mmCIF file of C-alpha atoms in Angstrom:
data_model
loop_
_atom_site.group_PDB
_atom_site.id
_atom_site.type_symbol
_atom_site.label_atom_id
_atom_site.label_comp_id
_atom_site.label_asym_id
_atom_site.label_seq_id
_atom_site.Cartn_x
_atom_site.Cartn_y
_atom_site.Cartn_z
ATOM 1 C CA MET A 1 56.650 44.850 -188.252
ATOM 2 C CA LEU A 2 60.010 42.730 -186.651
ATOM 3 C CA PHE A 3 61.785 43.596 -189.592
ATOM 4 C CA ILE A 4 61.049 47.276 -188.928
ATOM 5 C CA PHE A 5 62.165 47.649 -185.736
ATOM 6 C CA SER A 6 65.149 45.459 -186.592
ATOM 7 C CA PHE A 7 65.631 47.626 -189.303
ATOM 8 C CA ILE A 8 65.392 50.751 -187.124
ATOM 9 C CA GLU A 9 67.578 49.590 -184.266
ATOM 10 C CA LYS A 10 70.508 48.212 -186.842
ATOM 11 C CA MET A 11 70.627 51.650 -188.717
ATOM 12 C CA LEU A 12 70.653 53.449 -185.166
ATOM 13 C CA ASP A 13 73.494 51.336 -184.096
ATOM 14 C CA PHE A 14 76.355 53.585 -184.597
ATOM 15 C CA SER A 15 79.415 50.333 -184.452
ATOM 16 C CA ASN A 16 77.702 49.747 -188.168
ATOM 17 C CA ILE A 17 78.845 53.083 -189.246
ATOM 18 C CA PHE A 18 82.376 51.739 -190.530
ATOM 19 C CA LYS A 19 80.512 48.348 -192.045
ATOM 20 C CA THR A 20 78.416 48.581 -195.347
ATOM 21 C CA GLU A 21 75.761 49.811 -193.405
ATOM 22 C CA GLY A 22 78.072 53.078 -193.112
ATOM 23 C CA PRO A 23 76.435 55.818 -195.385
ATOM 24 C CA ASP A 24 72.735 54.774 -194.629
ATOM 25 C CA VAL A 25 73.718 55.227 -191.011
ATOM 26 C CA VAL A 26 74.812 58.657 -191.600
ATOM 27 C CA TYR A 27 71.770 59.777 -193.574
ATOM 28 C CA THR A 28 69.474 58.241 -191.110
ATOM 29 C CA TRP A 29 70.727 59.987 -188.358
ATOM 30 C CA THR A 30 70.588 63.387 -189.683
ATOM 31 C CA ILE A 31 67.309 63.422 -191.527
ATOM 32 C CA PRO A 32 65.332 64.114 -188.345
ATOM 33 C CA VAL A 33 67.869 67.362 -187.524
ATOM 34 C CA PHE A 34 67.565 68.314 -191.333
ATOM 35 C CA ALA A 35 63.611 68.293 -191.110
ATOM 36 C CA THR A 36 63.899 70.175 -187.906
ATOM 37 C CA ILE A 37 66.864 72.644 -189.085
ATOM 38 C CA ILE A 38 64.483 72.954 -192.242
ATOM 39 C CA PHE A 39 61.309 73.655 -190.201
ATOM 40 C CA LEU A 40 62.924 76.707 -188.367
ATOM 41 C CA GLU A 41 64.384 78.573 -191.048
ATOM 42 C CA MET A 42 61.012 78.351 -192.807
ATOM 43 C CA ALA A 43 59.690 79.897 -189.781
ATOM 44 C CA TYR A 44 62.630 82.353 -189.160
ATOM 45 C CA SER A 45 61.636 83.388 -193.389
ATOM 46 C CA HIS A 46 57.709 83.700 -192.457
ATOM 47 C CA PHE A 47 58.068 86.008 -189.346
ATOM 48 C CA ASN A 48 60.952 87.812 -190.740
ATOM 49 C CA LYS A 49 59.793 88.001 -194.431
ATOM 50 C CA GLU A 50 62.552 87.207 -196.341
ATOM 51 C CA LYS A 51 61.035 84.887 -198.754
ATOM 52 C CA ILE A 52 64.049 83.042 -199.115
ATOM 53 C CA TYR A 53 61.319 80.035 -199.369
ATOM 54 C CA GLU A 54 58.116 78.910 -202.026
ATOM 55 C CA THR A 55 56.288 75.578 -201.875
ATOM 56 C CA LYS A 56 56.588 74.636 -205.153
ATOM 57 C CA ASP A 57 60.461 74.916 -205.249
ATOM 58 C CA VAL A 58 61.094 72.952 -201.940
ATOM 59 C CA ALA A 59 58.463 69.765 -203.522
ATOM 60 C CA THR A 60 61.574 69.851 -206.775
ATOM 61 C CA ASN A 61 63.840 69.457 -204.205
ATOM 62 C CA VAL A 62 62.718 67.176 -202.259
ATOM 63 C CA LEU A 63 61.477 64.945 -205.323
ATOM 64 C CA PHE A 64 65.177 65.430 -207.045
ATOM 65 C CA ALA A 65 66.535 64.356 -203.858
ATOM 66 C CA LEU A 66 63.969 61.149 -203.741
ATOM 67 C CA LEU A 67 64.939 60.263 -207.675
ATOM 68 C CA ASN A 68 68.712 61.023 -206.959
ATOM 69 C CA TYR A 69 68.162 58.401 -203.947
ATOM 70 C CA GLY A 70 66.537 55.541 -205.950
ATOM 71 C CA LEU A 71 69.036 55.751 -208.581
ATOM 72 C CA ASP A 72 71.453 55.380 -205.963
ATOM 73 C CA ILE A 73 69.964 52.378 -204.519
ATOM 74 C CA ILE A 74 70.049 51.095 -208.319
ATOM 75 C CA MET A 75 73.446 51.428 -208.934
ATOM 76 C CA LYS A 76 74.796 50.800 -205.779
ATOM 77 C CA GLY A 77 75.741 47.753 -206.615
ATOM 78 C CA PHE A 78 77.671 48.323 -210.110
ATOM 79 C CA SER A 79 79.386 51.301 -208.103
ATOM 80 C CA LEU A 80 80.750 49.073 -205.920
ATOM 81 C CA PHE A 81 81.765 46.715 -208.067
ATOM 82 C CA VAL A 82 84.140 49.484 -209.906
ATOM 83 C CA MET A 83 85.458 50.632 -206.802
ATOM 84 C CA MET A 84 85.984 47.361 -205.746
ATOM 85 C CA PHE A 85 88.015 46.221 -208.609
ATOM 86 C CA PHE A 86 90.532 49.514 -208.233
ATOM 87 C CA TYR A 87 90.640 48.362 -204.334
ATOM 88 C CA GLN A 88 91.764 44.744 -205.274
ATOM 89 C CA HIS A 89 94.583 45.844 -207.603
ATOM 90 C CA ARG A 90 95.373 48.646 -205.315
ATOM 91 C CA LEU A 91 98.470 50.603 -204.785
ATOM 92 C CA PHE A 92 99.057 50.783 -200.901
ATOM 93 C CA ASP A 93 97.727 49.197 -198.018
ATOM 94 C CA TRP A 94 96.782 51.238 -195.013
ATOM 95 C CA GLN A 95 96.398 50.286 -191.157
ATOM 96 C CA GLU A 96 93.038 51.492 -189.842
ATOM 97 C CA GLY A 97 94.212 54.485 -187.515
ATOM 98 C CA ILE A 98 93.223 57.682 -186.403
ATOM 99 C CA TRP A 99 95.858 58.905 -189.219
ATOM 100 C CA TYR A 100 93.605 56.578 -191.873
ATOM 101 C CA TRP A 101 90.873 58.193 -191.523
ATOM 102 C CA ILE A 102 92.098 62.108 -191.701
ATOM 103 C CA ALA A 103 93.570 60.716 -194.907
ATOM 104 C CA VAL A 104 90.165 59.083 -196.246
ATOM 105 C CA PHE A 105 88.288 62.726 -195.186
ATOM 106 C CA LEU A 106 91.483 64.692 -196.811
ATOM 107 C CA ALA A 107 91.107 62.695 -200.165
ATOM 108 C CA GLN A 108 87.713 62.568 -200.538
ATOM 109 C CA ASP A 109 87.189 65.972 -200.078
ATOM 110 C CA PHE A 110 89.779 67.106 -202.802
ATOM 111 C CA ALA A 111 88.019 64.065 -204.967
ATOM 112 C CA TYR A 112 84.872 65.935 -204.249
ATOM 113 C CA TYR A 113 86.327 69.486 -205.925
ATOM 114 C CA VAL A 114 87.534 67.506 -208.851
ATOM 115 C CA HIS A 115 84.519 65.880 -209.431
ATOM 116 C CA HIS A 116 82.490 69.542 -208.740
ATOM 117 C CA TYR A 117 85.638 71.281 -210.875
ATOM 118 C CA VAL A 118 84.182 69.213 -214.125
ATOM 119 C CA ASP A 119 80.695 69.587 -213.529
ATOM 120 C CA HIS A 120 80.730 73.197 -213.694
ATOM 121 C CA HIS A 121 83.732 73.279 -216.939
ATOM 122 C CA SER A 122 82.312 70.413 -219.165
ATOM 123 C CA ARG A 123 78.606 70.487 -220.733
ATOM 124 C CA VAL A 124 77.784 67.304 -220.655
ATOM 125 C CA PHE A 125 78.679 67.079 -216.528
ATOM 126 C CA TRP A 126 77.316 70.231 -216.340
ATOM 127 C CA ALA A 127 73.805 69.588 -218.017
ATOM 128 C CA VAL A 128 73.492 66.905 -214.534
ATOM 129 C CA HIS A 129 74.799 69.536 -212.134
ATOM 130 C CA ILE A 130 72.677 72.481 -213.374
ATOM 131 C CA THR A 131 69.683 71.018 -211.707
ATOM 132 C CA HIS A 132 71.222 72.135 -208.056
ATOM 133 C CA HIS A 133 71.949 75.474 -209.536
ATOM 134 C CA ASN A 134 68.569 76.986 -211.419
ATOM 135 C CA SER A 135 66.580 77.299 -208.502
ATOM 136 C CA ASP A 136 65.756 80.751 -207.772
ATOM 137 C CA TYR A 137 65.988 80.238 -204.170
ATOM 138 C CA PHE A 138 68.565 79.567 -201.670
ATOM 139 C CA ASN A 139 67.879 77.939 -198.004
ATOM 140 C CA ILE A 140 68.758 73.964 -196.674
ATOM 141 C CA SER A 141 65.800 71.978 -199.058
ATOM 142 C CA THR A 142 68.645 73.379 -202.016
ATOM 143 C CA GLY A 143 71.265 71.136 -200.055
ATOM 144 C CA PHE A 144 68.485 68.016 -201.891
ATOM 145 C CA ARG A 145 68.246 69.724 -204.777
ATOM 146 C CA SER A 146 70.033 66.944 -206.058
ATOM 147 C CA PRO A 147 72.291 66.030 -209.513
ATOM 148 C CA VAL A 148 69.341 63.493 -210.231
ATOM 149 C CA PHE A 149 72.059 61.745 -212.907
ATOM 150 C CA GLN A 150 75.296 61.805 -210.879
ATOM 151 C CA PRO A 151 75.024 58.573 -209.684
ATOM 152 C CA LEU A 152 75.685 57.018 -212.781
ATOM 153 C CA TYR A 153 79.520 58.098 -212.781
ATOM 154 C CA ARG A 154 80.086 59.536 -209.634
ATOM 155 C CA TYR A 155 82.103 56.604 -208.518
ATOM 156 C CA LEU A 156 84.397 57.244 -211.475
ATOM 157 C CA PHE A 157 85.800 60.100 -209.678
ATOM 158 C CA PHE A 158 85.733 58.283 -206.373
ATOM 159 C CA SER A 159 87.622 55.516 -207.875
ATOM 160 C CA PRO A 160 91.017 56.786 -207.456
ATOM 161 C CA LEU A 161 90.965 56.636 -203.650
ATOM 162 C CA ALA A 162 90.547 53.052 -203.748
ATOM 163 C CA PHE A 163 92.917 52.442 -206.456
ATOM 164 C CA MET A 164 94.901 54.316 -203.418
ATOM 165 C CA GLY A 165 94.103 51.719 -200.976
ATOM 166 C CA PHE A 166 91.231 53.087 -199.185
ATOM 167 C CA HIS A 167 88.688 51.043 -198.933
ATOM 168 C CA PRO A 168 85.203 51.546 -201.027
ATOM 169 C CA TRP A 169 82.921 51.920 -198.199
ATOM 170 C CA HIS A 170 85.154 53.801 -195.910
ATOM 171 C CA ILE A 171 85.285 56.439 -199.217
ATOM 172 C CA LEU A 172 81.129 56.326 -198.530
ATOM 173 C CA VAL A 173 80.871 57.153 -195.547
ATOM 174 C CA ALA A 174 83.248 60.173 -196.204
ATOM 175 C CA TYR A 175 81.180 61.255 -198.507
ATOM 176 C CA SER A 176 78.009 61.175 -196.629
ATOM 177 C CA SER A 177 79.466 63.182 -193.882
ATOM 178 C CA ILE A 178 80.570 65.508 -196.029
ATOM 179 C CA GLN A 179 78.046 65.691 -197.945
ATOM 180 C CA ILE A 180 75.685 66.301 -194.569
ATOM 181 C CA TYR A 181 77.842 69.032 -193.379
ATOM 182 C CA GLY A 182 77.695 70.355 -197.138
ATOM 183 C CA THR A 183 74.071 70.488 -197.293
ATOM 184 C CA PHE A 184 74.060 72.680 -194.522
ATOM 185 C CA VAL A 185 76.103 75.375 -195.603
ATOM 186 C CA HIS A 186 72.636 76.539 -198.031
ATOM 187 C CA THR A 187 71.320 79.115 -196.142
ATOM 188 C CA GLN A 188 71.097 82.802 -195.985
ATOM 189 C CA SER A 189 69.936 82.940 -192.177
ATOM 190 C CA ILE A 190 74.354 82.463 -191.115
ATOM 191 C CA LYS A 191 75.887 85.846 -192.551
ATOM 192 C CA SER A 192 79.876 84.435 -191.125
ATOM 193 C CA MET A 193 81.490 82.060 -189.783
ATOM 194 C CA GLY A 194 84.378 83.912 -187.524
ATOM 195 C CA PHE A 195 87.583 82.344 -187.778
ATOM 196 C CA LEU A 196 86.294 79.001 -189.504
ATOM 197 C CA GLU A 197 86.251 81.365 -193.038
ATOM 198 C CA TYR A 198 89.585 80.650 -193.077
ATOM 199 C CA ILE A 199 89.086 76.850 -193.057
ATOM 200 C CA LEU A 200 85.900 75.311 -193.877
ATOM 201 C CA VAL A 201 83.079 76.174 -196.854
ATOM 202 C CA THR A 202 80.667 78.323 -195.035
ATOM 203 C CA PRO A 203 77.310 79.935 -195.638
ATOM 204 C CA SER A 204 78.953 82.743 -197.147
ATOM 205 C CA HIS A 205 81.643 80.738 -199.565
ATOM 206 C CA HIS A 206 78.480 78.635 -200.796
ATOM 207 C CA ARG A 207 76.401 81.693 -201.742
ATOM 208 C CA VAL A 208 79.267 82.849 -203.615
ATOM 209 C CA HIS A 209 79.301 79.252 -205.693
ATOM 210 C CA HIS A 210 75.120 79.764 -206.463
ATOM 211 C CA ALA A 211 75.250 83.067 -207.808
ATOM 212 C CA CYS A 212 74.820 83.947 -211.209
ATOM 213 C CA ASN A 213 76.715 87.054 -210.859
ATOM 214 C CA ILE A 214 79.528 87.204 -213.840
ATOM 215 C CA LYS A 215 82.232 87.648 -210.449
ATOM 216 C CA TYR A 216 80.868 84.930 -208.842
ATOM 217 C CA LEU A 217 80.603 82.358 -211.436
ATOM 218 C CA ASP A 218 82.739 79.018 -210.963
ATOM 219 C CA ARG A 219 83.668 79.596 -207.549
ATOM 220 C CA ASN A 220 84.438 78.093 -204.133
ATOM 221 C CA MET A 221 83.708 74.240 -205.218
ATOM 222 C CA GLY A 222 84.713 72.730 -202.114
ATOM 223 C CA MET A 223 82.240 71.238 -199.972
ATOM 224 C CA GLY A 224 83.935 70.585 -196.842
ATOM 225 C CA LEU A 225 87.312 72.608 -197.010
ATOM 226 C CA ILE A 226 88.101 75.569 -198.436
ATOM 227 C CA ILE A 227 91.687 75.341 -199.075
ATOM 228 C CA TRP A 228 91.463 73.970 -202.541
ATOM 229 C CA ASP A 229 89.570 76.812 -203.568
ATOM 230 C CA LYS A 230 92.320 78.985 -202.308
ATOM 231 C CA ILE A 231 95.694 76.083 -203.440
ATOM 232 C CA PHE A 232 93.802 76.141 -207.353
ATOM 233 C CA GLY A 233 92.591 80.068 -207.998
ATOM 234 C CA THR A 234 88.993 79.019 -207.375
ATOM 235 C CA PHE A 235 87.848 80.936 -204.022
ATOM 236 C CA GLU A 236 86.162 83.926 -204.070
ATOM 237 C CA LYS A 237 85.129 85.888 -201.210
ATOM 238 C CA GLU A 238 81.517 87.313 -200.519
ATOM 239 C CA ASP A 239 81.474 91.083 -201.509
ATOM 240 C CA PRO A 240 79.065 93.235 -199.790
ATOM 241 C CA LYS A 241 79.272 95.465 -202.764
ATOM 242 C CA VAL A 242 77.980 92.406 -205.560
ATOM 243 C CA PRO A 243 74.569 91.385 -204.001
ATOM 244 C CA VAL A 244 73.919 87.675 -204.578
ATOM 245 C CA LYS A 245 71.549 87.080 -207.503
ATOM 246 C CA TYR A 246 71.023 83.225 -207.237
ATOM 247 C CA GLY A 247 69.873 80.625 -210.048
ATOM 248 C CA ILE A 248 70.829 80.329 -213.817
ATOM 249 C CA TYR A 249 70.797 82.189 -217.119
ATOM 250 C CA PRO A 250 69.177 82.154 -219.313
ATOM 251 C CA LYS A 251 66.344 81.448 -216.996
ATOM 252 C CA MET A 252 64.110 78.052 -217.573
ATOM 253 C CA GLU A 253 60.638 79.456 -219.444
ATOM 254 C CA SER A 254 58.649 76.685 -217.212
ATOM 255 C CA LYS A 255 60.024 75.514 -213.618
ATOM 256 C CA ASP A 256 57.918 72.337 -213.705
ATOM 257 C CA PRO A 257 60.187 69.278 -212.617
ATOM 258 C CA ALA A 258 60.577 68.068 -216.000
ATOM 259 C CA THR A 259 61.714 71.125 -217.606
ATOM 260 C CA THR A 260 64.071 71.978 -214.792
ATOM 261 C CA LEU A 261 64.983 68.584 -214.853
ATOM 262 C CA PHE A 262 65.817 68.209 -219.014
ATOM 263 C CA TYR A 263 66.553 72.013 -219.403
ATOM 264 C CA GLU A 264 70.881 72.057 -220.732
ATOM 265 C CA TRP A 265 69.882 68.417 -222.459
ATOM 266 C CA ARG A 266 67.164 70.169 -224.427
ATOM 267 C CA ARG A 267 69.603 72.855 -225.034
ATOM 268 C CA ILE A 268 72.623 70.489 -225.845
ATOM 269 C CA GLY A 269 70.423 68.691 -228.207
ATOM 270 C CA LYS A 270 69.470 71.998 -230.099
ATOM 271 C CA ASP A 271 73.258 72.739 -230.603
ATOM 272 C CA ILE A 272 74.334 69.086 -231.786
ATOM 273 C CA ARG A 273 71.283 69.151 -234.335
ATOM 274 C CA GLN A 274 72.832 72.263 -236.296
ATOM 275 C CA PRO A 275 72.735 71.752 -239.642
ATOM 276 C CA GLY A 276 76.477 71.331 -241.578
ATOM 277 C CA LEU A 277 78.428 70.883 -237.931
ATOM 278 C CA SER A 278 81.240 68.780 -238.149
ATOM 279 C CA PHE A 279 81.520 65.342 -235.885
ATOM 280 C CA LYS A 280 84.267 67.269 -234.044
ATOM 281 C CA ASP A 281 82.109 69.949 -232.944
ATOM 282 C CA ARG A 282 79.152 68.117 -232.006
ATOM 283 C CA ILE A 283 81.342 66.133 -229.624
ATOM 284 C CA LYS A 284 82.448 69.811 -228.425
ATOM 285 C CA TYR A 285 79.142 71.083 -227.537
ATOM 286 C CA LEU A 286 79.203 67.426 -225.318
ATOM 287 C CA PHE A 287 82.460 68.560 -223.231
ATOM 288 C CA TYR A 288 83.617 71.663 -224.388
ATOM 289 C CA SER A 289 82.519 74.696 -221.280
ATOM 290 C CA PRO A 290 78.634 76.302 -221.381
ATOM 291 C CA GLY A 291 78.285 78.952 -223.319
ATOM 292 C CA TRP A 292 81.684 77.237 -225.972
ATOM 293 C CA ARG A 293 79.913 77.755 -229.867
ATOM 294 C CA HIS A 294 81.498 76.471 -233.381
ATOM 295 C CA ASP A 295 80.911 79.840 -234.638
ATOM 296 C CA GLY A 296 82.548 82.530 -232.086
ATOM 297 C CA THR A 297 79.672 83.946 -230.986
ATOM 298 C CA GLY A 298 79.328 82.502 -227.453
ATOM 299 C CA LYS A 299 81.174 83.287 -224.324
ATOM 300 C CA THR A 300 82.058 80.917 -221.986
ATOM 301 C CA VAL A 301 82.325 81.919 -217.910
ATOM 302 C CA LYS A 302 86.186 82.297 -218.279
ATOM 303 C CA GLN A 303 85.288 84.966 -221.222
ATOM 304 C CA TYR A 304 82.597 86.742 -219.074
ATOM 305 C CA GLN A 305 85.143 87.398 -216.388
ATOM 306 C CA LYS A 306 88.271 88.353 -218.624
ATOM 307 C CA GLU A 307 85.584 91.396 -219.678
ATOM 308 C CA TYR A 308 84.317 91.968 -216.343
ATOM 309 C CA LYS A 309 87.941 92.358 -214.334
ATOM 310 C CA GLU A 310 89.068 94.482 -217.377
ATOM 311 C CA LYS A 311 85.786 97.030 -216.548
ATOM 312 C CA VAL A 312 86.401 96.774 -212.772
ATOM 313 C CA LYS A 313 90.771 97.744 -213.238
ATOM 314 C CA THR A 314 89.374 100.458 -215.638
ATOM 315 C CA GLY A 315 86.994 101.384 -212.726
ATOM 316 C CA THR A 316 84.157 101.475 -215.355
ATOM 317 C CA PRO A 317 80.360 101.867 -213.150
ATOM 318 C CA LEU A 318 79.019 98.495 -213.327
ATOM 319 C CA LYS A 319 75.021 98.070 -213.079
ATOM 320 C CA VAL A 320 73.376 95.055 -211.921
ATOM 321 C CA LYS A 321 72.503 93.974 -215.378
ATOM 322 C CA GLU A 322 76.430 93.819 -216.123
ATOM 323 C CA GLN A 323 77.818 91.856 -213.431
ATOM 324 C CA ILE A 324 75.239 88.592 -214.612
ATOM 325 C CA PRO A 325 76.094 86.854 -218.252
ATOM 326 C CA GLU A 326 74.041 87.644 -221.302
ATOM 327 C CA SER A 327 72.038 85.335 -222.759
ATOM 328 C CA GLU A 328 70.519 84.788 -226.136
ATOM 329 C CA ASN A 329 67.136 87.033 -226.345
ATOM 330 C CA GLN A 330 66.104 86.867 -222.364
ATOM 331 C CA TYR A 331 69.082 89.826 -221.873
ATOM 332 C CA SER A 332 66.032 92.327 -222.212
ATOM 333 C CA GLN A 333 63.997 90.453 -219.991
ATOM 334 C CA LEU A 334 66.688 90.115 -217.526
ATOM 335 C CA ILE A 335 67.613 93.615 -217.109
ATOM 336 C CA GLN A 336 63.814 94.195 -216.484
ATOM 337 C CA GLN A 337 64.138 91.572 -213.787
ATOM 338 C CA THR A 338 67.436 93.108 -212.162
ATOM 339 C CA GLU A 339 66.331 95.998 -212.140
ATOM 340 C CA ASP A 340 63.281 95.510 -210.506
ATOM 341 C CA LYS A 341 64.878 93.697 -207.509
#
């Protein structure tokens, strides 16, 4: 019992935030806040008949968060070993102060943007990240729908920051803090944040990111600041004329946790086992953009969006079914689903 009280006291000591316990302190402080906000949003959804929560979906979100956290604990030692290696061979020595911490947070936010961009543009990374997108619901609990296997490689995107001279623990504190904010923007309850729409990633921006409409695919990759998307051309504003459709296509046949977790891995396995494929093409199925096919029959997001922009440019009227990518034999089912909505 004394051990438990000692642990709680240590976690709630805010002075520990810049030490090895930093990330755990951040998460510990925010758990009751998240629980309260999720409860309030669920109540809001219920009384306003918004239907933005579903029990099984929330259970899956919690399960994936726990699995991700467990793997993160297992990988923690190795991740820090790699990052400390780069830190020991760092290019610069920084003097801690306000400007140092501003630099840490800016660098970390940019590193996450790069990480997130790769997750969407390389299929093997998308196979991990897709679990965060394959829910048909969008609410605060969706922020906990973690890419379970991400701790296996996430540190590789953060190691360059250690090489630049930022201490690994400070990098992780910045990541934890920005991730906390990024969880809050998973909501439909906040329509606009005023002038902050120009600076931060807002719920409106992130609704776009989670949409499966062609116009919105692979947009708004930031987690803290929206400036990276505006600099690198991946920004898209929420358009009231194009209502957001959440989830992925093709739809999963089952929503059980195993299917949800390994959905894209099974599709990759099916693709690379095709007879007569060259070794080079098998590798491409792993690392090229989702949608790529060796025989040219597939379409990537860029191809879908090019066709979409041409239709918009020529003034071709677009129905709901034309705003979502066609996918294999489920297109007829998709049409029915979207028209019903």
